């Protein structure tokens, strides 16, 4: 019989923490690469869903809508000119004198939505929308929000010149169905992909491999760090697959790559932390699976993944702003219309803070599970 | 008991789940190349004792030393000498045998050529080298059990702790596993073998501890333990009828050490089977108990356990 070389019990060199993490990550990725269900959830299903949403909800150059710009008496011509600069030819743009006239036109269906320019530059712009026309409504909100953007806001002031270069290009990007719904689908599927990794903790516990690793002096920190890394990698793969596929097929432009990646990593960590919390609060794989799906659907509904934010009442929009996915969708959209990392740093901070808080809670609970 | 420096030393171990004491004042040593069998029924405290030895549970009281390293204080050094074969199959079934071995080998600090050669050697030990590139999910349960053992051997341990490693394994695979363990023992590996398969422990172990209700109630070589019964014999009666009354009467007979109803038969420990049987048959006839079989057996560890605890190992 072969008995092995080396001195018994001393053949092993102490294993560094990072080396353990790397080995764990490699093993987990190898397992995922062989799991057809995991690959379907992480790549095929989100790409297919995003494609369908993009086609069903309209390609960028096919929006059949008219947006009105309401310039009541007292607003400057410069404001009207600035807003008119949005007219890229992708949709009809009409200037209306009064808010009540715009409201009537929206009700009658002659126009899809209207942006009301305030008399005072300090007041916010308002949107009058027909809730049955989601894309025009979203466009109107984007127009209003962009006109309020510091710097761009000057474009509607009485003494400033139109900031056409700042505004028109982003608006052109915002119009795409793929760009409107790509992030929405990608973020929804993040719940499912990170859930796959979080649930593997249960699988390892019931299989006994966690116990075996503990006997081999593998720390729970290394095990959990590897899960976190795999979550980010798998989440990143899912988001990249969706965004790249939509770019390739529909020519979607997501704006700043750096800002998109930063927001993407932040939301992946936050959603991953939620998935890990769920996994640590449940005692079985099956229960974790059901609860994760329920949580995913709840967050998706609240955060605007199932129903476009523009189609929600104000209260629901407020709630969406409290969910990490809702904040992320807005941040992604802001980046897509020309925003940079500086423009979305608050969103990134909110999502990152939530990821940290939930992640810490999940980590302390998960350590207990690993140690059991 | 060997005079060699023990590779495993357990001192007055104690563990409790709330008010229930699961392990109570358990002490024993294992020297290099020795095999210690831990016998006991389910829930006796075997697995809890093993978990403490493997550093999975901190003892409420007592100390454990592996190769001189205290498990509680110097866990990493202690675990470098330890190989653990858990009761369940702790394997990644979606990886190949080779990938499982490489993964656990790396986690133990092996790499490069050392890792490759050790993986090959260990798979050869358990006769799985020709299936190294197959997915574990495609293995029979016996092959999975052998791989479960191989993973524990990857880092060349000095102490191998096995928690019922042959559960659910066919006779052929069980024989193969026991053969490998005997060979390992011959190379100087110390074994701690927990099981409720008495015949495995009798074959493999030079020393046996019987644990029940958390206490190590007997401890010695199999021969010493069997001799402690004083040369008594086992009598197993296939019987139907009012067995409760029957057992009550035969237990009162002189020379009867134990009489129990187990799995529908009556098991007795008697000083002299030939002298006892006629009286037993008479009592059975008087009580209307029908005897279908009478089997006389010599002493073994099962009888020792029965005598000490009034229970069978599989209770």
PDB file of C-alpha atoms in Angstrom, chain A residues 1-15 19-20 23-24 26-27 30-31 34 204-209 211-218 371, chain B residues 54 56 79-82 84 86 88-95 99 103-104 106-109 111 118 121 125 135 148 151-152 155-158 183-184 187 189:
ATOM      1  CA  UNK A   1       0.000   0.000   0.000  1.00  0.00           C
ATOM      2  CA  UNK A   2       1.155   3.518  -0.722  1.00  0.00           C
ATOM      3  CA  UNK A   3       1.586   5.367   2.493  1.00  0.00           C
ATOM      4  CA  UNK A   4       2.573   8.757   1.252  1.00  0.00           C
ATOM      5  CA  UNK A   5       5.741  10.682   1.545  1.00  0.00           C
ATOM      6  CA  UNK A   6       6.776  13.243   4.078  1.00  0.00           C
ATOM      7  CA  UNK A   7       6.469  13.217   7.821  1.00  0.00           C
ATOM      8  CA  UNK A   8       3.034  12.407   9.098  1.00  0.00           C
ATOM      9  CA  UNK A   9       1.060  15.380  10.321  1.00  0.00           C
ATOM     10  CA  UNK A  10       3.724  17.876   9.349  1.00  0.00           C
ATOM     11  CA  UNK A  11       3.300  17.738   5.580  1.00  0.00           C
ATOM     12  CA  UNK A  12       1.004  20.709   5.688  1.00  0.00           C
ATOM     13  CA  UNK A  13       2.294  24.230   5.615  1.00  0.00           C
ATOM     14  CA  UNK A  14       0.141  26.780   7.442  1.00  0.00           C
ATOM     15  CA  UNK A  15      -2.425  28.002   4.935  1.00  0.00           C
ATOM     16  CA  UNK A  19      -4.933  31.421  -0.219  1.00  0.00           C
ATOM     17  CA  UNK A  20      -7.845  29.650   1.445  1.00  0.00           C
ATOM     18  CA  UNK A  23      -9.168  28.058  -3.286  1.00  0.00           C
ATOM     19  CA  UNK A  24     -12.732  28.311  -2.014  1.00  0.00           C
ATOM     20  CA  UNK A  26     -12.184  28.609  -7.455  1.00  0.00           C
ATOM     21  CA  UNK A  27     -14.064  25.581  -6.219  1.00  0.00           C
ATOM     22  CA  UNK A  30     -16.165  25.473 -10.872  1.00  0.00           C
ATOM     23  CA  UNK A  31     -19.338  24.112  -9.305  1.00  0.00           C
ATOM     24  CA  UNK A  34     -21.318  22.949 -14.136  1.00  0.00           C
ATOM     25  CA  UNK A 204     -22.627  22.906   2.606  1.00  0.00           C
ATOM     26  CA  UNK A 205     -23.960  22.680   6.146  1.00  0.00           C
ATOM     27  CA  UNK A 206     -26.277  19.763   5.401  1.00  0.00           C
ATOM     28  CA  UNK A 207     -23.674  17.995   3.259  1.00  0.00           C
ATOM     29  CA  UNK A 208     -21.131  18.181   6.058  1.00  0.00           C
ATOM     30  CA  UNK A 209     -18.476  19.910   3.966  1.00  0.00           C
ATOM     31  CA  UNK A 211     -17.776  20.696   9.224  1.00  0.00           C
ATOM     32  CA  UNK A 212     -14.989  19.028   7.302  1.00  0.00           C
ATOM     33  CA  UNK A 213     -13.445  22.401   6.470  1.00  0.00           C
ATOM     34  CA  UNK A 214     -13.620  23.480  10.104  1.00  0.00           C
ATOM     35  CA  UNK A 215     -11.767  20.345  11.141  1.00  0.00           C
ATOM     36  CA  UNK A 216      -9.156  21.338   8.558  1.00  0.00           C
ATOM     37  CA  UNK A 217      -8.788  24.666  10.390  1.00  0.00           C
ATOM     38  CA  UNK A 218     -10.505  26.715   7.682  1.00  0.00           C
ATOM     39  CA  UNK A 371     -19.587  27.267  13.612  1.00  0.00           C
TER      40      UNK A 371
ATOM     41  CA  UNK B  54     -12.034  17.586  16.341  1.00  0.00           C
ATOM     42  CA  UNK B  56     -15.999  21.431  16.630  1.00  0.00           C
ATOM     43  CA  UNK B  79      -5.560  19.868  13.548  1.00  0.00           C
ATOM     44  CA  UNK B  80      -2.479  19.441  11.365  1.00  0.00           C
ATOM     45  CA  UNK B  81      -2.217  15.933  12.790  1.00  0.00           C
ATOM     46  CA  UNK B  82      -5.887  15.126  12.449  1.00  0.00           C
ATOM     47  CA  UNK B  84     -11.640  13.260  10.139  1.00  0.00           C
ATOM     48  CA  UNK B  86     -17.542  12.188   9.301  1.00  0.00           C
ATOM     49  CA  UNK B  88     -22.213  11.791   6.572  1.00  0.00           C
ATOM     50  CA  UNK B  89     -20.657  11.943   3.120  1.00  0.00           C
ATOM     51  CA  UNK B  90     -18.911  15.312   3.262  1.00  0.00           C
ATOM     52  CA  UNK B  91     -18.081  15.577  -0.436  1.00  0.00           C
ATOM     53  CA  UNK B  92     -18.896  17.814  -3.377  1.00  0.00           C
ATOM     54  CA  UNK B  93     -20.835  15.470  -5.605  1.00  0.00           C
ATOM     55  CA  UNK B  94     -20.719  17.888  -8.554  1.00  0.00           C
ATOM     56  CA  UNK B  95     -16.916  17.706  -8.597  1.00  0.00           C
ATOM     57  CA  UNK B  99     -11.159  17.810  -7.774  1.00  0.00           C
ATOM     58  CA  UNK B 103      -9.630  21.119  -3.052  1.00  0.00           C
ATOM     59  CA  UNK B 104      -9.317  19.603   0.414  1.00  0.00           C
ATOM     60  CA  UNK B 106      -5.114  22.772  -0.883  1.00  0.00           C
ATOM     61  CA  UNK B 107      -7.151  23.708   2.164  1.00  0.00           C
ATOM     62  CA  UNK B 108      -4.684  21.651   4.193  1.00  0.00           C
ATOM     63  CA  UNK B 109      -1.738  23.518   2.702  1.00  0.00           C
ATOM     64  CA  UNK B 111       0.274  22.406  -3.392  1.00  0.00           C
ATOM     65  CA  UNK B 118      -0.543  12.908  -2.511  1.00  0.00           C
ATOM     66  CA  UNK B 121      -1.386   8.069  -3.597  1.00  0.00           C
ATOM     67  CA  UNK B 125      -5.087   3.663  -1.141  1.00  0.00           C
ATOM     68  CA  UNK B 135     -17.983  12.968 -10.922  1.00  0.00           C
ATOM     69  CA  UNK B 148     -14.888  10.175   2.177  1.00  0.00           C
ATOM     70  CA  UNK B 151     -10.230  13.042   1.843  1.00  0.00           C
ATOM     71  CA  UNK B 152      -9.398  12.523   5.509  1.00  0.00           C
ATOM     72  CA  UNK B 155      -2.744  15.426   4.513  1.00  0.00           C
ATOM     73  CA  UNK B 156      -1.127  12.299   5.911  1.00  0.00           C
ATOM     74  CA  UNK B 157      -2.616  12.508   9.422  1.00  0.00           C
ATOM     75  CA  UNK B 158      -1.188  10.848  12.507  1.00  0.00           C
ATOM     76  CA  UNK B 183      -3.043  -1.147   6.636  1.00  0.00           C
ATOM     77  CA  UNK B 184      -2.982   2.456   7.798  1.00  0.00           C
ATOM     78  CA  UNK B 187       1.979   2.284   9.177  1.00  0.00           C
ATOM     79  CA  UNK B 189      -1.616   5.942  12.114  1.00  0.00           C
TER      80      UNK B 189
END
